[in-house]
mmCIF file of C-alpha atoms in Angstrom:
data_model
loop_
_atom_site.group_PDB
_atom_site.id
_atom_site.type_symbol
_atom_site.label_atom_id
_atom_site.label_comp_id
_atom_site.label_asym_id
_atom_site.label_seq_id
_atom_site.Cartn_x
_atom_site.Cartn_y
_atom_site.Cartn_z
ATOM 1 C CA UNK A 215 38.693 76.751 44.579
ATOM 2 C CA UNK A 216 41.097 77.596 41.900
ATOM 3 C CA UNK A 217 44.513 76.679 42.093
ATOM 4 C CA UNK A 218 46.649 80.172 42.183
ATOM 5 C CA UNK A 219 49.831 78.389 42.897
ATOM 6 C CA UNK A 220 51.893 75.581 41.243
ATOM 7 C CA UNK A 221 53.587 74.779 44.487
ATOM 8 C CA UNK A 222 52.900 75.390 48.489
ATOM 9 C CA UNK A 223 56.087 75.313 50.252
ATOM 10 C CA UNK A 224 55.226 74.599 54.017
ATOM 11 C CA UNK A 225 57.901 75.648 56.543
ATOM 12 C CA UNK A 226 60.503 78.244 55.196
ATOM 13 C CA UNK A 227 63.673 77.374 57.305
ATOM 14 C CA UNK A 228 67.092 75.694 56.120
ATOM 15 C CA UNK A 229 65.405 73.187 53.545
ATOM 16 C CA UNK A 230 61.962 74.813 52.460
ATOM 17 C CA UNK A 231 63.510 78.362 51.696
ATOM 18 C CA UNK A 232 66.118 76.534 49.499
ATOM 19 C CA UNK A 233 63.384 74.507 47.904
ATOM 20 C CA UNK A 234 60.880 77.994 47.762
ATOM 21 C CA UNK A 235 64.352 79.539 45.717
ATOM 22 C CA UNK A 236 65.010 76.402 43.272
ATOM 23 C CA UNK A 237 61.120 76.450 42.358
ATOM 24 C CA UNK A 238 60.830 79.919 41.604
ATOM 25 C CA UNK A 239 63.962 79.801 39.921
ATOM 26 C CA UNK A 240 62.697 77.363 37.547
ATOM 27 C CA UNK A 241 59.290 79.406 36.875
ATOM 28 C CA UNK A 242 56.696 78.089 39.517
ATOM 29 C CA UNK A 243 54.398 79.813 40.702
ATOM 30 C CA UNK A 244 55.313 79.270 44.507
ATOM 31 C CA UNK A 245 53.553 80.186 48.026
ATOM 32 C CA UNK A 246 55.684 79.755 50.688
ATOM 33 C CA UNK A 247 54.332 79.460 54.419
ATOM 34 C CA UNK A 248 55.975 79.314 57.759
ATOM 35 C CA UNK A 249 54.872 79.858 61.454
ATOM 36 C CA UNK A 250 57.650 82.416 62.559
ATOM 37 C CA UNK A 251 59.669 85.522 60.896
ATOM 38 C CA UNK A 252 61.771 85.114 58.365
ATOM 39 C CA UNK A 253 65.440 83.363 59.153
ATOM 40 C CA UNK A 254 64.114 82.780 62.776
ATOM 41 C CA UNK A 255 65.705 81.014 65.944
ATOM 42 C CA UNK A 256 63.026 78.681 66.666
ATOM 43 C CA UNK A 257 64.024 75.558 64.981
ATOM 44 C CA UNK A 258 67.123 74.284 63.751
ATOM 45 C CA UNK A 259 68.444 76.780 61.415
ATOM 46 C CA UNK A 260 70.014 79.397 63.667
ATOM 47 C CA UNK A 261 73.232 79.775 65.788
ATOM 48 C CA UNK A 262 75.403 81.152 63.328
ATOM 49 C CA UNK A 263 77.306 78.663 61.865
ATOM 50 C CA UNK A 264 77.264 75.098 60.482
ATOM 51 C CA UNK A 265 79.897 72.379 59.182
ATOM 52 C CA UNK A 266 80.331 71.699 55.568
ATOM 53 C CA UNK A 267 82.480 68.594 54.974
ATOM 54 C CA UNK A 268 82.672 66.057 52.366
ATOM 55 C CA UNK A 269 84.919 62.933 53.448
ATOM 56 C CA UNK A 270 81.515 61.772 55.161
ATOM 57 C CA UNK A 271 81.178 58.898 57.939
ATOM 58 C CA UNK A 272 77.758 58.962 57.702
ATOM 59 C CA UNK A 273 77.647 57.127 54.201
ATOM 60 C CA UNK A 274 79.831 57.246 51.205
ATOM 61 C CA UNK A 275 76.248 57.902 49.451
ATOM 62 C CA UNK A 276 75.908 61.187 50.567
ATOM 63 C CA UNK A 277 79.356 62.189 49.140
ATOM 64 C CA UNK A 278 77.381 63.223 45.792
ATOM 65 C CA UNK A 279 75.380 65.246 47.167
ATOM 66 C CA UNK A 280 77.883 67.206 48.934
ATOM 67 C CA UNK A 281 79.918 67.589 45.630
ATOM 68 C CA UNK A 282 76.785 68.892 44.006
ATOM 69 C CA UNK A 283 75.961 71.019 47.244
ATOM 70 C CA UNK A 284 79.620 73.195 47.285
ATOM 71 C CA UNK A 285 78.616 74.228 43.612
ATOM 72 C CA UNK A 286 75.417 75.401 44.595
ATOM 73 C CA UNK A 287 77.231 77.403 47.894
ATOM 74 C CA UNK A 288 79.482 79.020 45.387
ATOM 75 C CA UNK A 289 76.723 80.001 42.968
ATOM 76 C CA UNK A 290 73.899 81.292 46.179
ATOM 77 C CA UNK A 291 76.884 83.557 47.243
ATOM 78 C CA UNK A 292 77.488 85.028 44.220
ATOM 79 C CA UNK A 293 73.737 84.946 43.237
ATOM 80 C CA UNK A 294 72.894 86.908 46.892
ATOM 81 C CA UNK A 295 76.227 88.403 47.373
ATOM 82 C CA UNK A 296 76.564 86.871 51.110
ATOM 83 C CA UNK A 297 79.243 85.401 52.774
ATOM 84 C CA UNK A 298 77.391 82.121 53.213
ATOM 85 C CA UNK A 299 80.411 79.807 53.292
ATOM 86 C CA UNK A 300 84.066 80.212 55.074
ATOM 87 C CA UNK A 301 86.869 77.391 54.207
ATOM 88 C CA UNK A 302 88.802 76.751 57.027
ATOM 89 C CA UNK A 303 89.716 73.236 56.732
ATOM 90 C CA UNK A 304 88.273 70.557 58.431
ATOM 91 C CA UNK A 305 89.576 67.879 61.206
ATOM 92 C CA UNK A 306 87.667 64.419 62.333
ATOM 93 C CA UNK A 307 89.760 63.384 65.064
ATOM 94 C CA UNK A 308 89.353 60.356 67.590
ATOM 95 C CA UNK A 309 90.906 57.123 67.387
ATOM 96 C CA UNK A 310 91.622 55.460 64.390
ATOM 97 C CA UNK A 311 88.744 52.938 64.343
ATOM 98 C CA UNK A 312 86.535 55.191 65.128
ATOM 99 C CA UNK A 313 83.122 55.524 63.645
ATOM 100 C CA UNK A 314 83.753 59.077 62.876
ATOM 101 C CA UNK A 315 87.384 58.862 61.652
ATOM 102 C CA UNK A 316 87.586 55.060 59.868
ATOM 103 C CA UNK A 317 83.965 56.101 58.252
ATOM 104 C CA UNK A 318 85.547 59.568 56.748
ATOM 105 C CA UNK A 319 88.424 57.861 55.617
ATOM 106 C CA UNK A 320 86.715 54.926 53.823
ATOM 107 C CA UNK A 321 83.943 57.829 52.167
ATOM 108 C CA UNK A 322 87.064 59.826 50.962
ATOM 109 C CA UNK A 323 88.802 56.789 49.489
ATOM 110 C CA UNK A 324 86.244 55.722 47.858
ATOM 111 C CA UNK A 325 85.606 58.881 45.937
ATOM 112 C CA UNK A 326 88.962 59.914 45.747
ATOM 113 C CA UNK A 327 88.481 62.995 47.658
ATOM 114 C CA UNK A 328 91.669 64.727 48.855
ATOM 115 C CA UNK A 329 92.609 64.239 53.008
ATOM 116 C CA UNK A 330 95.444 63.681 55.026
ATOM 117 C CA UNK A 331 95.227 61.173 58.121
ATOM 118 C CA UNK A 332 97.631 62.997 60.807
ATOM 119 C CA UNK A 333 98.429 61.345 63.745
ATOM 120 C CA UNK A 334 98.540 62.553 67.053
ATOM 121 C CA UNK A 335 101.673 64.825 66.906
ATOM 122 C CA UNK A 336 100.915 66.412 63.289
ATOM 123 C CA UNK A 337 97.861 67.382 64.934
ATOM 124 C CA UNK A 338 99.448 69.630 67.994
ATOM 125 C CA UNK A 339 102.234 70.848 65.435
ATOM 126 C CA UNK A 340 99.446 71.938 63.168
ATOM 127 C CA UNK A 341 96.665 73.015 64.830
ATOM 128 C CA UNK A 342 98.276 73.671 68.588
ATOM 129 C CA UNK A 343 94.809 74.335 69.590
ATOM 130 C CA UNK A 344 94.395 70.823 70.219
ATOM 131 C CA UNK A 345 95.501 68.815 72.464
ATOM 132 C CA UNK A 346 94.854 64.886 71.344
ATOM 133 C CA UNK A 347 95.587 61.647 73.007
ATOM 134 C CA UNK A 348 98.994 60.172 72.182
ATOM 135 C CA UNK A 349 96.274 56.914 70.230
ATOM 136 C CA UNK A 350 94.197 59.778 68.548
ATOM 137 C CA UNK A 351 94.588 60.405 64.816
ATOM 138 C CA UNK A 352 92.725 62.810 62.883
ATOM 139 C CA UNK A 353 91.144 62.836 59.272
ATOM 140 C CA UNK A 354 92.056 65.921 57.738
ATOM 141 C CA UNK A 355 90.328 67.907 54.559
ATOM 142 C CA UNK A 356 91.182 71.236 53.638
ATOM 143 C CA UNK A 357 87.926 71.998 51.515
ATOM 144 C CA UNK A 358 85.896 71.781 54.597
ATOM 145 C CA UNK A 359 84.125 75.118 56.085
ATOM 146 C CA UNK A 360 81.639 77.166 57.983
ATOM 147 C CA UNK A 361 78.046 77.324 56.224
ATOM 148 C CA UNK A 362 76.276 80.363 57.839
ATOM 149 C CA UNK A 363 72.692 79.398 58.503
ATOM 150 C CA UNK A 364 70.674 82.497 59.399
ATOM 151 C CA UNK A 365 72.292 83.994 55.973
ATOM 152 C CA UNK A 366 71.853 81.373 54.132
ATOM 153 C CA UNK A 367 67.804 81.242 54.557
ATOM 154 C CA UNK A 368 67.763 85.054 54.269
ATOM 155 C CA UNK A 369 69.936 84.570 51.021
ATOM 156 C CA UNK A 370 67.194 81.604 49.898
ATOM 157 C CA UNK A 371 64.136 83.905 50.998
ATOM 158 C CA UNK A 372 65.407 86.873 48.847
ATOM 159 C CA UNK A 373 65.737 85.431 45.815
ATOM 160 C CA UNK A 374 62.938 83.211 45.703
ATOM 161 C CA UNK A 375 60.767 86.366 46.562
ATOM 162 C CA UNK A 376 62.903 88.357 43.390
ATOM 163 C CA UNK A 377 62.160 85.340 41.593
ATOM 164 C CA UNK A 378 58.024 85.180 41.566
ATOM 165 C CA UNK A 379 57.720 83.623 45.012
ATOM 166 C CA UNK A 380 55.010 84.843 47.544
ATOM 167 C CA UNK A 381 56.279 84.445 51.041
ATOM 168 C CA UNK A 382 53.981 84.530 54.116
ATOM 169 C CA UNK A 383 55.438 84.516 57.804
ATOM 170 C CA UNK A 384 53.625 84.350 61.348
ATOM 171 C CA UNK A 385 50.806 81.703 59.660
ATOM 172 C CA UNK A 386 51.373 78.311 61.033
ATOM 173 C CA UNK A 387 49.468 75.758 59.101
ATOM 174 C CA UNK A 388 46.740 73.736 61.122
ATOM 175 C CA UNK A 389 46.299 70.720 58.242
ATOM 176 C CA UNK A 390 47.211 69.852 55.058
ATOM 177 C CA UNK A 391 44.965 67.344 52.630
ATOM 178 C CA UNK A 392 44.524 66.247 48.983
ATOM 179 C CA UNK A 393 41.168 67.667 47.602
ATOM 180 C CA UNK A 394 38.579 65.451 45.594
ATOM 181 C CA UNK A 395 40.302 67.340 42.401
ATOM 182 C CA UNK A 396 43.970 65.849 43.581
ATOM 183 C CA UNK A 397 44.961 69.193 44.337
ATOM 184 C CA UNK A 398 46.948 70.066 47.674
ATOM 185 C CA UNK A 399 45.209 72.341 50.361
ATOM 186 C CA UNK A 400 46.770 73.816 53.272
ATOM 187 C CA UNK A 401 44.567 75.483 56.219
ATOM 188 C CA UNK A 402 46.409 77.765 58.138
ATOM 189 C CA UNK A 403 45.647 80.623 60.872
ATOM 190 C CA UNK A 404 44.380 82.785 58.235
ATOM 191 C CA UNK A 405 42.916 80.616 55.143
ATOM 192 C CA UNK A 406 43.349 77.831 53.145
ATOM 193 C CA UNK A 407 45.558 77.533 49.937
ATOM 194 C CA UNK A 408 45.086 75.127 47.407
ATOM 195 C CA UNK A 409 48.031 74.409 44.472
ATOM 196 C CA UNK A 410 48.722 71.497 42.307
ATOM 197 C CA UNK A 411 51.323 70.326 44.215
ATOM 198 C CA UNK A 412 52.887 70.812 47.874
ATOM 199 C CA UNK A 413 56.096 70.529 49.743
ATOM 200 C CA UNK A 414 56.600 69.933 53.346
ATOM 201 C CA UNK A 415 59.501 70.559 55.032
ATOM 202 C CA UNK A 416 58.459 71.600 58.496
ATOM 203 C CA UNK A 417 61.485 70.511 60.867
ATOM 204 C CA UNK A 418 60.974 69.798 64.179
ATOM 205 C CA UNK A 419 57.069 70.057 63.438
ATOM 206 C CA UNK A 420 57.118 66.871 61.277
ATOM 207 C CA UNK A 421 55.679 64.296 63.939
ATOM 208 C CA UNK A 422 52.755 66.472 63.478
ATOM 209 C CA UNK A 423 52.347 67.027 59.920
ATOM 210 C CA UNK A 424 54.041 63.902 58.757
ATOM 211 C CA UNK A 425 53.027 61.359 61.594
ATOM 212 C CA UNK A 426 51.858 59.070 58.840
ATOM 213 C CA UNK A 427 54.783 58.559 56.369
ATOM 214 C CA UNK A 428 55.827 55.160 57.591
ATOM 215 C CA UNK A 429 59.411 56.565 59.104
ATOM 216 C CA UNK A 430 59.217 57.970 62.748
ATOM 217 C CA UNK A 431 60.683 61.182 63.609
ATOM 218 C CA UNK A 432 62.292 62.232 67.445
ATOM 219 C CA UNK A 433 62.932 65.485 68.164
ATOM 220 C CA UNK A 434 65.410 66.332 70.702
ATOM 221 C CA UNK A 435 66.907 69.512 72.719
ATOM 222 C CA UNK A 436 70.425 70.468 71.494
ATOM 223 C CA UNK A 437 72.614 73.343 73.459
ATOM 224 C CA UNK A 438 75.046 75.666 71.294
ATOM 225 C CA UNK A 439 77.815 77.224 73.496
ATOM 226 C CA UNK A 440 80.835 79.974 72.812
ATOM 227 C CA UNK A 441 83.131 80.054 75.061
ATOM 228 C CA UNK A 442 85.867 83.348 75.390
ATOM 229 C CA UNK A 443 89.313 81.076 74.577
ATOM 230 C CA UNK A 444 92.100 81.913 77.342
ATOM 231 C CA UNK A 445 94.647 84.347 75.901
ATOM 232 C CA UNK A 446 92.304 85.677 73.467
ATOM 233 C CA UNK A 447 90.521 84.656 70.085
ATOM 234 C CA UNK A 448 93.508 84.899 67.582
ATOM 235 C CA UNK A 449 94.376 81.228 67.976
ATOM 236 C CA UNK A 450 90.765 80.576 66.895
ATOM 237 C CA UNK A 451 91.091 82.317 64.363
ATOM 238 C CA UNK A 452 89.359 80.721 60.589
ATOM 239 C CA UNK A 453 93.064 80.622 58.810
ATOM 240 C CA UNK A 454 94.191 79.142 62.141
ATOM 241 C CA UNK A 455 91.378 76.596 63.856
ATOM 242 C CA UNK A 456 89.984 74.903 61.585
ATOM 243 C CA UNK A 457 86.261 72.988 62.127
ATOM 244 C CA UNK A 458 86.384 69.878 63.646
ATOM 245 C CA UNK A 459 84.507 66.866 65.023
ATOM 246 C CA UNK A 460 85.388 64.727 67.708
ATOM 247 C CA UNK A 461 84.816 61.349 68.682
ATOM 248 C CA UNK A 462 86.019 59.518 71.961
ATOM 249 C CA UNK A 463 86.795 56.165 72.639
ATOM 250 C CA UNK A 464 83.365 56.467 74.408
ATOM 251 C CA UNK A 465 81.650 57.354 71.486
ATOM 252 C CA UNK A 466 80.598 60.840 72.334
ATOM 253 C CA UNK A 467 80.913 63.206 69.933
ATOM 254 C CA UNK A 468 81.692 67.067 69.699
ATOM 255 C CA UNK A 469 81.627 69.546 67.141
ATOM 256 C CA UNK A 470 83.312 73.105 67.104
ATOM 257 C CA UNK A 471 84.094 76.150 64.550
ATOM 258 C CA UNK A 472 86.829 78.738 64.763
ATOM 259 C CA UNK A 473 85.966 82.274 67.076
ATOM 260 C CA UNK A 474 83.819 83.804 63.590
ATOM 261 C CA UNK A 475 83.033 86.941 65.108
ATOM 262 C CA UNK A 476 85.696 88.767 66.169
ATOM 263 C CA UNK A 477 87.659 89.063 69.796
ATOM 264 C CA UNK A 478 84.213 89.124 72.194
ATOM 265 C CA UNK A 479 82.240 86.728 70.211
ATOM 266 C CA UNK A 480 83.803 83.596 71.677
ATOM 267 C CA UNK A 481 84.215 80.095 69.526
ATOM 268 C CA UNK A 482 81.270 77.784 68.965
ATOM 269 C CA UNK A 483 81.501 74.103 70.499
ATOM 270 C CA UNK A 484 78.275 71.429 70.921
ATOM 271 C CA UNK A 485 77.666 67.695 71.900
ATOM 272 C CA UNK A 486 76.508 66.012 68.896
ATOM 273 C CA UNK A 487 74.658 63.187 70.795
ATOM 274 C CA UNK A 488 74.078 64.596 74.039
ATOM 275 C CA UNK A 489 69.892 65.585 73.983
ATOM 276 C CA UNK A 490 66.524 64.562 75.729
ATOM 277 C CA UNK A 491 63.018 64.614 73.639
ATOM 278 C CA UNK A 492 61.384 67.996 73.244
ATOM 279 C CA UNK A 493 58.098 69.704 72.185
ATOM 280 C CA UNK A 494 59.046 72.034 69.689
ATOM 281 C CA UNK A 495 56.321 74.554 71.281
ATOM 282 C CA UNK A 496 57.908 74.264 74.902
ATOM 283 C CA UNK A 497 61.389 73.877 74.122
ATOM 284 C CA UNK A 498 63.456 75.199 77.149
ATOM 285 C CA UNK A 499 65.953 77.673 75.835
ATOM 286 C CA UNK A 500 67.847 78.402 79.137
ATOM 287 C CA UNK A 501 70.834 76.964 79.400
ATOM 288 C CA UNK A 502 71.404 76.415 82.751
ATOM 289 C CA UNK A 503 74.973 76.192 84.923
ATOM 290 C CA UNK A 504 75.296 72.326 84.823
ATOM 291 C CA UNK A 505 75.259 71.919 80.881
ATOM 292 C CA UNK A 506 78.072 74.531 80.191
ATOM 293 C CA UNK A 507 80.239 73.048 83.199
ATOM 294 C CA UNK A 508 79.884 69.385 81.468
ATOM 295 C CA UNK A 509 80.360 71.169 78.747
ATOM 296 C CA UNK A 510 83.927 72.735 80.095
ATOM 297 C CA UNK A 511 85.218 69.889 81.714
ATOM 298 C CA UNK A 512 84.655 68.039 78.631
ATOM 299 C CA UNK A 513 86.918 70.434 76.717
ATOM 300 C CA UNK A 514 89.784 71.075 79.329
ATOM 301 C CA UNK A 515 91.761 68.155 78.256
ATOM 302 C CA UNK A 516 90.917 68.136 74.604
ATOM 303 C CA UNK A 517 90.884 71.912 73.403
ATOM 304 C CA UNK A 518 92.209 73.661 76.790
ATOM 305 C CA UNK A 519 92.537 77.696 76.042
ATOM 306 C CA UNK A 520 88.773 77.124 74.675
ATOM 307 C CA UNK A 521 87.477 76.285 78.331
ATOM 308 C CA UNK A 522 87.116 79.753 79.694
ATOM 309 C CA UNK A 523 84.213 81.586 80.161
ATOM 310 C CA UNK A 524 80.873 81.135 79.037
ATOM 311 C CA UNK A 525 80.084 83.838 76.559
ATOM 312 C CA UNK A 526 76.570 82.465 75.295
ATOM 313 C CA UNK A 527 74.745 79.199 74.550
ATOM 314 C CA UNK A 528 71.365 78.494 72.435
ATOM 315 C CA UNK A 529 69.169 76.057 72.126
ATOM 316 C CA UNK A 530 68.141 74.376 69.154
ATOM 317 C CA UNK A 531 65.992 71.196 67.848
ATOM 318 C CA UNK A 532 67.388 67.915 66.214
ATOM 319 C CA UNK A 533 64.768 65.857 64.140
ATOM 320 C CA UNK A 534 66.248 62.272 64.088
ATOM 321 C CA UNK A 535 65.044 59.379 62.103
ATOM 322 C CA UNK A 536 65.443 55.750 63.560
ATOM 323 C CA UNK A 537 68.720 54.849 61.134
ATOM 324 C CA UNK A 538 69.713 58.672 61.279
ATOM 325 C CA UNK A 539 69.265 59.151 57.700
ATOM 326 C CA UNK A 540 67.196 62.031 56.215
ATOM 327 C CA UNK A 541 63.557 61.854 54.916
ATOM 328 C CA UNK A 542 63.594 63.316 50.876
ATOM 329 C CA UNK A 543 61.053 61.671 48.609
ATOM 330 C CA UNK A 544 57.172 61.999 47.283
ATOM 331 C CA UNK A 545 55.117 60.814 50.204
ATOM 332 C CA UNK A 546 54.060 57.596 50.470
ATOM 333 C CA UNK A 547 50.582 57.961 50.038
ATOM 334 C CA UNK A 548 50.074 61.187 48.040
ATOM 335 C CA UNK A 549 52.554 61.460 44.661
ATOM 336 C CA UNK A 550 51.879 65.215 44.650
ATOM 337 C CA UNK A 551 53.484 65.817 47.937
ATOM 338 C CA UNK A 552 57.208 66.090 48.571
ATOM 339 C CA UNK A 553 58.358 65.684 52.171
ATOM 340 C CA UNK A 554 61.988 66.732 53.815
ATOM 341 C CA UNK A 555 62.426 65.791 57.143
ATOM 342 C CA UNK A 556 64.100 64.047 59.734
ATOM 343 C CA UNK A 557 67.642 65.622 58.722
ATOM 344 C CA UNK A 558 68.903 63.799 61.946
ATOM 345 C CA UNK A 559 71.495 66.752 63.142
ATOM 346 C CA UNK A 560 73.788 66.594 59.979
ATOM 347 C CA UNK A 561 71.410 68.311 57.377
ATOM 348 C CA UNK A 562 72.298 71.823 56.659
ATOM 349 C CA UNK A 563 75.272 71.279 54.829
ATOM 350 C CA UNK A 564 73.103 69.663 52.084
ATOM 351 C CA UNK A 565 70.966 72.789 52.180
ATOM 352 C CA UNK A 566 71.414 73.879 48.352
ATOM 353 C CA UNK A 567 71.397 70.991 47.090
ATOM 354 C CA UNK A 568 67.712 69.402 49.004
ATOM 355 C CA UNK A 569 66.826 72.118 47.544
ATOM 356 C CA UNK A 570 67.351 71.474 43.702
ATOM 357 C CA UNK A 571 66.086 67.624 44.728
ATOM 358 C CA UNK A 572 63.035 68.861 46.126
ATOM 359 C CA UNK A 573 62.288 70.766 43.414
ATOM 360 C CA UNK A 574 62.830 68.073 40.796
ATOM 361 C CA UNK A 575 60.113 65.622 43.120
ATOM 362 C CA UNK A 576 58.045 68.292 43.544
ATOM 363 C CA UNK A 577 57.791 69.100 39.533
ATOM 364 C CA UNK A 578 58.240 65.614 38.208
ATOM 365 C CA UNK A 579 58.130 62.949 41.114
ATOM 366 C CA UNK A 580 61.648 61.861 40.247
ATOM 367 C CA UNK A 581 65.689 62.977 40.455
ATOM 368 C CA UNK A 582 68.489 62.782 38.932
ATOM 369 C CA UNK A 583 70.521 62.871 42.200
ATOM 370 C CA UNK A 584 71.165 59.834 44.295
ATOM 371 C CA UNK A 585 68.253 59.387 46.793
ATOM 372 C CA UNK A 586 67.504 56.036 47.719
ATOM 373 C CA UNK A 587 68.666 56.184 50.836
ATOM 374 C CA UNK A 588 66.139 58.900 52.080
ATOM 375 C CA UNK A 589 63.064 57.333 50.635
ATOM 376 C CA UNK A 590 60.307 57.589 53.436
ATOM 377 C CA UNK A 591 59.213 54.169 52.054
ATOM 378 C CA UNK A 592 62.810 52.463 53.013
ATOM 379 C CA UNK A 593 61.549 51.185 56.692
ATOM 380 C CA UNK A 594 58.514 49.357 55.171
ATOM 381 C CA UNK A 595 60.328 47.627 52.428
ATOM 382 C CA UNK A 596 63.145 46.663 55.158
ATOM 383 C CA UNK A 597 60.368 44.722 56.845
ATOM 384 C CA UNK A 598 58.972 43.057 53.711
#
């Protein structure tokens, strides 16, 4: 079978759409395959908003990628004409020695990032929607903000198509393999495609398509909630109420956003760490009353006005690795295959730079970006 394409990109969510864009921008002949429609709400790249922040508690090694991501968010907005990024500032709230606050400070100091540490009184005075306890502080960075997942995916897809990529939707893949000539073959519900190289960005379907990479990926269900603030949304406007992550003494995290969608849209909030194992093809998409009440009860002492009427909710998936670092590397057994998965609930802010890294790896097998932390071979190396 002749190779019509240079690269097949399997999965066109956040990471795959970005990869297709970057590869097409570099002149590669790209085929993109997606099991659902464009910018769908059946995986992890939906819900209207994601947090972008730079003081990264998850590890200072992420910071250079975040700095490059900011440049690429700006470029994507300019090239697409879409408002994919809204600056709001950002807070990380919790005890001073908490993982999120202390880690954010360490990361910011290591990279010389502009930031402040606010005590409880400062938080209440400057951001009166929040009611921290007396022993809680906040890491504050002005450059944090909101990125828009659906707009981002559509922008990358449109630009990829404009750059010559062929994009096919509603076409799930049943398997992929390396043929006798070293090419990559993908079999879908509609046909078989062959290319020199393959990118696999499967989101919650990683356990099925990438079970052999050596890093297990666990899929969990998460819920996003929108509440109508008591007293109206004005105090929760993006210029008054920043994005935030809040970690309590027990290690429970919530994260949330301003009211982005007008007076009737509510403000979004979610637990980061409350989920259960899930099958993405059978995900429970109903939002249950007890889930809503658990979130409302958690908000009452912390963001009292937000604990108002429930507007709507949405379920999504986290794809978690054991160490919660990404998998972003060539396949351990197949150098012509690049894998991008296991983003562990904190990957979307990196979407533009992940696409750039995928394009590097797919075309040359290497990248100038620091990605050692994300190598699929890391679990094997740790056990040696």
